[in-house]
């Protein structure tokens, strides 16, 4: 089985925890997009790990993990991350591999990234990690791949400063380099978990362009970024939170109004620890946007959904979710591409009764309060997609499965 995990919102949905949880039954974990701009948080036995480039399955001592062809790798940050893992008792040697088609982020890309964003009339809100520049160079056919480190003519064309940087990590990178397509074929009869970065609404093609990431954070990116064809993907699961968050600029129709809903916003942000793993920035928060979620399910052919942070609503008497947009007096139920329309959109809200019950100790769907079930069942009906897994906390054991992801 080959299972794809993608974010179904604007990132930060809890993919790291879910990939870590499901990796127990996978032989291999492959990260297929993004770079150090991603922040995947995992909590094991009360200990927190913040991963940015290393796939989330690394915390299992018997798992091999791969950085895919669709990724852009920052060698300096990558090896610092590996050093952090080793300091925390995670023996990663011989278990971390990089596709020879993955691209490399050069140090100058970071400043170029910041300069380009600050010069825009409408800044994107980049993390300044050099991601956009790396993908831009890739599209211009001027990027550097791991496969190019043995290409003498290409290396000779590089600036002295860039070449010095590459040579600092060259041997270390070459020791991890693999032909990912060959490996995926070798492991074709085993369970492989494909880990996305960012979220479906940040995809370069189907997201809220231009306020998107530069990589393919859609489900199709799992094929292009891992050296396999789309027919080899058996299941696509989208992770979403019980509410909505976004980092950086761009439209977010269901965002809380700071003036009238500031208290609710602060409660959700603080209870849900909604601060960026990579940047530390406070995330924008809002009601669950079911219009955007249904669009993400459709455009990514999602087989199932994974609901996280449901416990954040434990203390609330009433919760609400966005079921349509009011755009200049017109009720819209499909997600628009036009940014002006999205910026003008006001959420049409549906009310749900709260459950006033702590969910962390619950291990079965049947034991959930009826109010929580009603909220989940409404989401399923609205999106036309079943909720297969539910997370009610940060720890691995604070998760329960309604449908086994490793069965077709």
Short mmCIF file of C-alpha atoms in Angstrom, two decimals:
data_model
loop_
_atom_site.label_atom_id
_atom_site.label_comp_id
_atom_site.label_asym_id
_atom_site.label_seq_id
_atom_site.Cartn_x
_atom_site.Cartn_y
_atom_site.Cartn_z
CA UNK A 1 0.00 0.00 0.00
CA UNK A 2 1.10 3.51 -0.81
CA UNK A 3 -0.67 6.11 1.32
CA UNK A 4 -0.39 9.88 0.81
CA UNK A 5 -0.82 12.33 3.70
CA UNK A 6 -1.45 15.92 2.68
CA UNK A 7 -2.59 19.03 4.48
CA UNK A 8 -6.19 19.83 3.61
CA UNK A 9 -6.05 23.49 4.66
CA UNK A 10 -3.36 26.20 4.64
CA UNK A 11 -0.75 24.07 6.40
CA UNK A 12 -0.11 23.48 10.11
CA UNK A 13 -2.87 20.86 10.32
CA UNK A 14 -0.88 18.34 12.35
CA UNK A 15 0.60 16.29 9.49
CA UNK A 16 3.79 15.58 11.44
CA UNK A 17 1.95 13.88 14.27
CA UNK A 18 -0.24 11.90 11.88
CA UNK A 19 2.68 10.72 9.73
CA UNK A 20 4.56 9.72 12.87
CA UNK A 21 1.50 7.81 14.11
CA UNK A 22 0.89 5.97 10.83
CA UNK A 23 4.60 5.29 10.21
CA UNK A 24 4.49 2.45 12.72
CA UNK A 25 2.87 0.27 10.03
CA UNK A 26 4.93 1.64 7.13
CA UNK A 27 8.23 0.28 5.95
CA UNK A 28 9.34 3.60 4.48
CA UNK A 29 8.41 7.28 4.72
CA UNK A 30 8.99 9.67 1.80
CA UNK A 31 8.67 13.45 2.07
CA UNK A 32 7.77 14.76 -1.39
CA UNK A 33 7.67 18.58 -1.32
CA UNK A 34 8.84 21.76 0.39
CA UNK A 35 11.97 22.37 2.39
CA UNK A 36 12.98 24.02 5.67
CA UNK A 37 9.92 26.28 5.50
CA UNK A 38 7.85 23.34 6.80
CA UNK A 39 7.53 22.66 10.50
CA UNK A 40 6.23 19.25 11.56
CA UNK A 41 5.83 18.87 15.32
CA UNK A 42 5.81 15.44 16.97
CA UNK A 43 5.38 14.67 20.67
CA UNK A 44 6.54 11.26 21.94
CA UNK A 45 6.36 10.44 25.66
CA UNK A 46 6.09 14.12 26.47
CA UNK A 47 9.16 15.04 24.41
CA UNK A 48 8.66 17.42 21.49
CA UNK A 49 10.52 17.21 18.17
CA UNK A 50 10.29 19.94 15.54
CA UNK A 51 11.21 18.58 12.12
CA UNK A 52 11.63 20.74 9.04
CA UNK A 53 13.25 18.62 6.32
CA UNK A 54 13.68 15.14 7.79
CA UNK A 55 10.55 12.99 7.24
CA UNK A 56 8.46 12.40 10.36
CA UNK A 57 8.99 8.63 10.40
CA UNK A 58 12.59 9.05 11.56
CA UNK A 59 11.63 8.68 15.23
CA UNK A 60 11.00 4.96 14.71
CA UNK A 61 14.38 3.19 14.96
CA UNK A 62 13.59 0.68 12.19
CA UNK A 63 12.23 3.05 9.53
CA UNK A 64 14.06 4.34 6.47
CA UNK A 65 13.11 7.82 5.31
CA UNK A 66 13.63 9.61 2.00
CA UNK A 67 13.72 13.25 0.96
CA UNK A 68 12.01 13.29 -2.42
CA UNK A 69 12.76 14.79 -5.81
CA UNK A 70 10.14 17.48 -5.25
CA UNK A 71 11.97 18.86 -2.21
CA UNK A 72 14.48 21.70 -2.02
CA UNK A 73 17.21 20.92 0.52
CA UNK A 74 19.08 23.40 2.70
CA UNK A 75 22.24 21.39 3.59
CA UNK A 76 23.25 23.58 6.52
CA UNK A 77 19.85 23.35 8.20
CA UNK A 78 19.43 19.71 7.21
CA UNK A 79 22.59 18.53 8.93
CA UNK A 80 21.84 20.74 11.94
CA UNK A 81 18.49 18.95 12.18
CA UNK A 82 20.19 15.57 12.03
CA UNK A 83 22.60 16.69 14.77
CA UNK A 84 19.62 17.69 16.92
CA UNK A 85 18.10 14.25 16.46
CA UNK A 86 21.34 12.54 17.44
CA UNK A 87 21.65 14.72 20.55
CA UNK A 88 18.18 13.52 21.51
CA UNK A 89 19.07 9.86 21.17
CA UNK A 90 17.72 9.25 17.65
CA UNK A 91 20.19 7.14 15.68
CA UNK A 92 19.54 8.22 12.09
CA UNK A 93 22.73 6.97 10.40
CA UNK A 94 22.00 4.61 7.52
CA UNK A 95 18.28 5.47 7.57
CA UNK A 96 18.11 8.89 5.86
CA UNK A 97 18.37 9.17 2.07
CA UNK A 98 17.93 11.96 -0.48
CA UNK A 99 16.69 11.67 -4.05
CA UNK A 100 19.42 12.47 -6.57
CA UNK A 101 16.86 14.72 -8.30
CA UNK A 102 16.23 16.93 -5.24
CA UNK A 103 17.41 20.54 -5.54
CA UNK A 104 19.77 22.41 -3.21
CA UNK A 105 19.14 25.75 -1.54
CA UNK A 106 22.20 28.01 -1.63
CA UNK A 107 22.76 30.52 1.23
CA UNK A 108 22.25 33.54 -1.05
CA UNK A 109 18.73 32.32 -1.84
CA UNK A 110 17.55 33.27 1.67
CA UNK A 111 18.33 36.96 1.27
CA UNK A 112 17.09 36.92 -2.31
CA UNK A 113 13.83 35.45 -1.01
CA UNK A 114 13.41 38.22 1.58
CA UNK A 115 14.39 40.95 -0.86
CA UNK A 116 11.96 39.74 -3.51
CA UNK A 117 9.07 39.57 -1.06
CA UNK A 118 9.78 42.99 0.49
CA UNK A 119 9.91 44.57 -2.99
CA UNK A 120 6.42 43.31 -3.86
CA UNK A 121 3.55 45.76 -3.67
CA UNK A 122 1.58 42.94 -2.02
CA UNK A 123 4.06 40.75 -0.07
CA UNK A 124 3.36 37.03 0.13
CA UNK A 125 4.63 36.68 3.70
CA UNK A 126 7.49 34.29 2.92
CA UNK A 127 9.45 32.52 5.67
CA UNK A 128 12.65 33.81 4.05
CA UNK A 129 14.05 30.28 3.81
CA UNK A 130 15.00 30.57 0.14
CA UNK A 131 12.30 28.15 -0.95
CA UNK A 132 10.75 30.34 -3.62
CA UNK A 133 14.13 31.18 -5.11
CA UNK A 134 15.15 27.52 -5.22
CA UNK A 135 11.96 26.53 -7.02
CA UNK A 136 12.30 29.55 -9.31
CA UNK A 137 15.84 28.53 -10.25
CA UNK A 138 14.57 25.01 -10.82
CA UNK A 139 11.90 26.28 -13.23
CA UNK A 140 14.46 28.50 -14.98
CA UNK A 141 16.62 25.35 -15.33
CA UNK A 142 19.43 26.99 -13.38
CA UNK A 143 19.08 25.00 -10.15
CA UNK A 144 21.53 22.57 -8.59
CA UNK A 145 20.47 18.97 -7.94
CA UNK A 146 22.28 16.30 -5.96
CA UNK A 147 22.79 14.52 -9.27
CA UNK A 148 24.77 17.55 -10.50
CA UNK A 149 27.42 17.32 -7.80
CA UNK A 150 29.32 14.88 -10.03
CA UNK A 151 28.82 17.01 -13.16
CA UNK A 152 32.19 18.72 -13.53
CA UNK A 153 31.11 21.29 -16.12
CA UNK A 154 28.13 22.36 -13.99
CA UNK A 155 30.27 22.69 -10.88
CA UNK A 156 32.83 24.72 -12.83
CA UNK A 157 30.11 27.21 -13.76
CA UNK A 158 29.32 28.02 -10.13
CA UNK A 159 30.51 31.12 -8.28
CA UNK A 160 33.43 30.51 -5.94
CA UNK A 161 31.33 31.25 -2.85
CA UNK A 162 28.57 28.87 -3.91
CA UNK A 163 31.05 26.16 -4.83
CA UNK A 164 32.82 26.50 -1.48
CA UNK A 165 29.48 26.05 0.29
CA UNK A 166 28.55 23.01 -1.81
CA UNK A 167 31.95 21.39 -1.25
CA UNK A 168 31.48 21.75 2.51
CA UNK A 169 28.59 19.28 2.36
CA UNK A 170 29.31 17.44 -0.89
CA UNK A 171 30.58 14.14 0.51
CA UNK A 172 27.91 14.01 3.20
CA UNK A 173 25.18 14.56 0.61
CA UNK A 174 26.62 12.04 -1.82
CA UNK A 175 26.66 9.40 0.92
CA UNK A 176 22.87 9.81 1.25
CA UNK A 177 22.06 10.13 -2.45
CA UNK A 178 19.80 7.48 -4.01
CA UNK A 179 17.87 6.81 -7.20
CA UNK A 180 14.42 7.21 -5.63
CA UNK A 181 12.50 5.71 -8.55
CA UNK A 182 14.59 2.55 -8.31
CA UNK A 183 14.01 2.40 -4.55
CA UNK A 184 10.26 2.86 -4.91
CA UNK A 185 10.19 0.03 -7.44
CA UNK A 186 12.25 -2.16 -5.12
CA UNK A 187 9.79 -1.51 -2.26
CA UNK A 188 6.67 -1.57 -4.45
CA UNK A 189 5.02 -4.43 -2.52
CA UNK A 190 5.54 -2.87 0.91
CA UNK A 191 3.75 -0.13 2.84
CA UNK A 192 5.08 3.31 1.91
CA UNK A 193 3.87 6.53 3.50
CA UNK A 194 4.20 9.76 1.47
CA UNK A 195 4.42 12.92 3.56
CA UNK A 196 3.36 16.28 2.17
CA UNK A 197 4.33 19.76 3.33
CA UNK A 198 2.28 22.94 3.70
CA UNK A 199 -1.34 22.40 2.64
CA UNK A 200 -3.66 21.91 -0.32
CA UNK A 201 -4.71 25.56 -0.26
CA UNK A 202 -1.05 26.58 -0.62
CA UNK A 203 -0.46 24.50 -3.73
CA UNK A 204 1.11 26.47 -6.59
CA UNK A 205 -1.68 25.52 -9.03
CA UNK A 206 -4.83 24.85 -6.99
CA UNK A 207 -4.19 27.12 -4.00
CA UNK A 208 -4.90 30.81 -3.39
CA UNK A 209 -2.34 32.00 -5.94
CA UNK A 210 -0.18 34.08 -5.63
CA UNK A 211 -0.41 33.63 -1.84
CA UNK A 212 0.86 30.08 -2.02
CA UNK A 213 4.02 28.05 -1.54
CA UNK A 214 6.28 27.43 -4.53
CA UNK A 215 6.10 23.64 -4.45
CA UNK A 216 3.46 21.02 -5.20
CA UNK A 217 1.63 20.54 -1.90
CA UNK A 218 -1.25 18.80 -3.67
CA UNK A 219 -1.75 15.04 -3.73
CA UNK A 220 -0.39 14.82 -7.27
CA UNK A 221 2.93 16.07 -5.89
CA UNK A 222 3.39 12.72 -4.18
CA UNK A 223 3.80 11.12 -7.59
CA UNK A 224 5.95 13.77 -9.25
CA UNK A 225 8.04 14.26 -6.12
CA UNK A 226 8.69 10.60 -5.42
CA UNK A 227 9.53 9.17 -8.81
CA UNK A 228 6.39 7.09 -9.30
CA UNK A 229 3.26 7.35 -11.42
CA UNK A 230 -0.20 8.38 -10.11
CA UNK A 231 -1.61 4.88 -10.62
CA UNK A 232 0.73 3.66 -7.88
CA UNK A 233 -0.94 5.84 -5.21
CA UNK A 234 -3.46 3.67 -3.37
CA UNK A 235 -4.97 6.14 -0.92
CA UNK A 236 -5.00 9.90 -0.33
CA UNK A 237 -5.81 11.23 3.13
CA UNK A 238 -6.14 14.91 4.01
CA UNK A 239 -5.38 16.27 7.48
CA UNK A 240 -7.47 19.18 8.77
CA UNK A 241 -8.06 20.93 12.06
CA UNK A 242 -11.43 21.45 13.71
CA UNK A 243 -10.91 25.15 13.00
CA UNK A 244 -8.86 27.13 10.48
CA UNK A 245 -5.41 28.73 10.59
CA UNK A 246 -3.14 30.46 8.13
CA UNK A 247 0.38 31.91 8.28
CA UNK A 248 1.42 34.86 6.13
CA UNK A 249 -0.67 36.97 3.80
CA UNK A 250 -3.51 35.97 1.53
CA UNK A 251 -7.27 35.52 1.76
CA UNK A 252 -8.89 33.60 4.60
CA UNK A 253 -12.67 34.05 4.42
CA UNK A 254 -13.47 32.44 7.78
CA UNK A 255 -10.86 34.40 9.78
CA UNK A 256 -11.97 35.65 13.18
CA UNK A 257 -12.70 39.37 13.34
CA UNK A 258 -10.19 40.78 15.84
CA UNK A 259 -12.60 43.49 17.00
CA UNK A 260 -15.72 41.39 17.56
CA UNK A 261 -14.15 37.93 17.98
CA UNK A 262 -10.76 38.78 19.49
CA UNK A 263 -11.39 36.79 22.68
CA UNK A 264 -12.36 33.68 20.70
CA UNK A 265 -9.31 34.13 18.46
CA UNK A 266 -6.95 34.35 21.44
CA UNK A 267 -8.57 31.32 23.07
CA UNK A 268 -8.17 29.15 19.96
CA UNK A 269 -4.66 30.41 19.26
CA UNK A 270 -3.38 29.85 22.79
CA UNK A 271 -5.21 26.59 23.47
CA UNK A 272 -4.16 25.18 20.11
CA UNK A 273 -0.58 26.53 20.42
CA UNK A 274 -0.99 28.25 17.09
CA UNK A 275 2.47 29.69 16.63
CA UNK A 276 4.68 28.78 13.67
CA UNK A 277 7.23 26.00 14.25
CA UNK A 278 9.59 27.56 11.71
CA UNK A 279 8.99 31.29 12.26
CA UNK A 280 7.39 31.55 15.69
CA UNK A 281 4.78 33.86 14.18
CA UNK A 282 1.26 33.81 15.60
CA UNK A 283 -1.05 32.08 13.15
CA UNK A 284 -4.21 33.68 11.89
CA UNK A 285 -7.20 31.75 13.24
CA UNK A 286 -10.78 31.33 12.16
CA UNK A 287 -13.83 29.09 11.91
CA UNK A 288 -13.50 25.78 10.09
CA UNK A 289 -13.96 26.66 6.40
CA UNK A 290 -15.98 23.82 4.95
CA UNK A 291 -16.21 25.47 1.53
CA UNK A 292 -12.41 25.41 1.23
CA UNK A 293 -12.20 21.92 2.76
CA UNK A 294 -14.69 20.48 0.26
CA UNK A 295 -12.75 22.09 -2.59
CA UNK A 296 -9.51 20.55 -1.26
CA UNK A 297 -11.16 17.13 -1.08
CA UNK A 298 -12.38 17.38 -4.66
CA UNK A 299 -9.24 18.77 -6.28
CA UNK A 300 -7.07 16.15 -4.53
CA UNK A 301 -9.38 13.12 -4.89
CA UNK A 302 -9.20 12.51 -1.16
CA UNK A 303 -10.32 9.08 -0.01
CA UNK A 304 -10.61 10.15 3.61
CA UNK A 305 -10.00 12.92 6.11
CA UNK A 306 -8.04 13.05 9.35
CA UNK A 307 -9.44 15.44 11.95
CA UNK A 308 -7.01 16.98 14.47
CA UNK A 309 -7.31 19.44 17.38
CA UNK A 310 -10.92 18.45 18.04
CA UNK A 311 -10.17 18.75 21.76
CA UNK A 312 -9.57 22.51 21.44
CA UNK A 313 -13.35 22.97 21.55
CA UNK A 314 -13.83 20.90 24.73
CA UNK A 315 -14.71 23.86 26.95
CA UNK A 316 -17.04 25.69 24.56
CA UNK A 317 -20.82 25.81 24.83
CA UNK A 318 -21.22 26.40 21.11
CA UNK A 319 -19.03 26.18 18.02
CA UNK A 320 -19.52 27.42 14.48
CA UNK A 321 -18.28 26.50 11.02
CA UNK A 322 -18.33 28.29 7.68
CA UNK A 323 -20.70 26.65 5.16
CA UNK A 324 -20.84 29.36 2.47
CA UNK A 325 -19.50 32.81 1.58
CA UNK A 326 -21.41 36.04 1.29
CA UNK A 327 -19.62 37.89 -1.52
CA UNK A 328 -21.14 41.32 -2.08
CA UNK A 329 -24.59 40.00 -1.19
CA UNK A 330 -24.33 36.79 -3.23
CA UNK A 331 -24.18 33.44 -1.45
CA UNK A 332 -21.34 31.34 -2.87
CA UNK A 333 -20.80 27.67 -2.03
CA UNK A 334 -17.88 26.86 -4.37
CA UNK A 335 -14.34 28.06 -3.68
CA UNK A 336 -13.45 30.98 -6.03
CA UNK A 337 -10.09 31.48 -7.73
CA UNK A 338 -10.47 35.27 -7.75
CA UNK A 339 -8.54 36.90 -4.89
CA UNK A 340 -10.76 40.00 -4.85
CA UNK A 341 -13.81 37.81 -4.31
CA UNK A 342 -12.10 35.88 -1.53
CA UNK A 343 -10.98 39.08 0.18
CA UNK A 344 -14.57 40.35 0.11
CA UNK A 345 -16.05 37.07 1.29
CA UNK A 346 -17.82 36.98 4.64
CA UNK A 347 -18.42 33.59 6.27
CA UNK A 348 -21.94 32.18 6.46
CA UNK A 349 -21.88 30.24 9.71
CA UNK A 350 -23.61 27.09 10.94
CA UNK A 351 -23.93 26.67 14.72
CA UNK A 352 -23.22 23.43 16.59
CA UNK A 353 -23.73 22.54 20.22
CA UNK A 354 -20.52 22.08 22.22
CA UNK A 355 -19.81 18.93 24.21
CA UNK A 356 -18.20 20.33 27.38
CA UNK A 357 -16.30 17.07 27.84
CA UNK A 358 -12.52 16.40 27.76
CA UNK A 359 -11.81 14.20 24.74
CA UNK A 360 -8.18 13.23 25.46
CA UNK A 361 -9.07 10.00 27.23
CA UNK A 362 -11.46 8.78 24.54
CA UNK A 363 -10.11 5.97 22.34
CA UNK A 364 -13.14 5.02 20.25
CA UNK A 365 -15.48 6.97 18.02
CA UNK A 366 -18.46 5.32 19.69
CA UNK A 367 -17.44 6.89 23.01
CA UNK A 368 -17.42 10.46 21.71
CA UNK A 369 -20.13 12.81 23.00
CA UNK A 370 -23.10 12.97 20.65
CA UNK A 371 -22.43 16.68 20.01
CA UNK A 372 -18.88 15.93 18.79
CA UNK A 373 -20.24 13.16 16.57
CA UNK A 374 -22.81 15.55 15.12
CA UNK A 375 -20.05 18.02 14.23
CA UNK A 376 -17.99 15.29 12.55
CA UNK A 377 -20.95 13.82 10.69
CA UNK A 378 -21.90 17.25 9.37
CA UNK A 379 -18.34 17.69 8.04
CA UNK A 380 -18.55 14.29 6.33
CA UNK A 381 -21.88 15.10 4.74
CA UNK A 382 -20.81 18.55 3.58
CA UNK A 383 -17.50 17.45 2.04
CA UNK A 384 -18.67 14.06 0.83
CA UNK A 385 -15.56 12.57 2.41
CA UNK A 386 -15.38 10.28 5.48
CA UNK A 387 -13.39 11.21 8.57
CA UNK A 388 -11.24 8.10 9.03
CA UNK A 389 -8.94 9.17 11.88
CA UNK A 390 -9.42 11.56 14.80
CA UNK A 391 -6.72 13.15 16.94
CA UNK A 392 -7.56 14.61 20.36
CA UNK A 393 -4.06 15.55 21.55
CA UNK A 394 -0.39 15.80 20.65
CA UNK A 395 0.72 12.36 21.86
CA UNK A 396 0.64 9.26 19.65
CA UNK A 397 -1.87 7.51 21.88
CA UNK A 398 -4.29 10.43 21.72
CA UNK A 399 -5.48 9.21 18.34
CA UNK A 400 -8.08 6.71 17.21
CA UNK A 401 -8.81 5.12 13.86
CA UNK A 402 -12.25 4.57 12.40
CA UNK A 403 -10.94 3.04 9.18
CA UNK A 404 -7.55 1.36 8.77
CA UNK A 405 -5.53 3.50 6.31
CA UNK A 406 -3.48 0.50 5.24
CA UNK A 407 -6.50 -1.36 3.86
CA UNK A 408 -8.00 -0.55 0.47
#
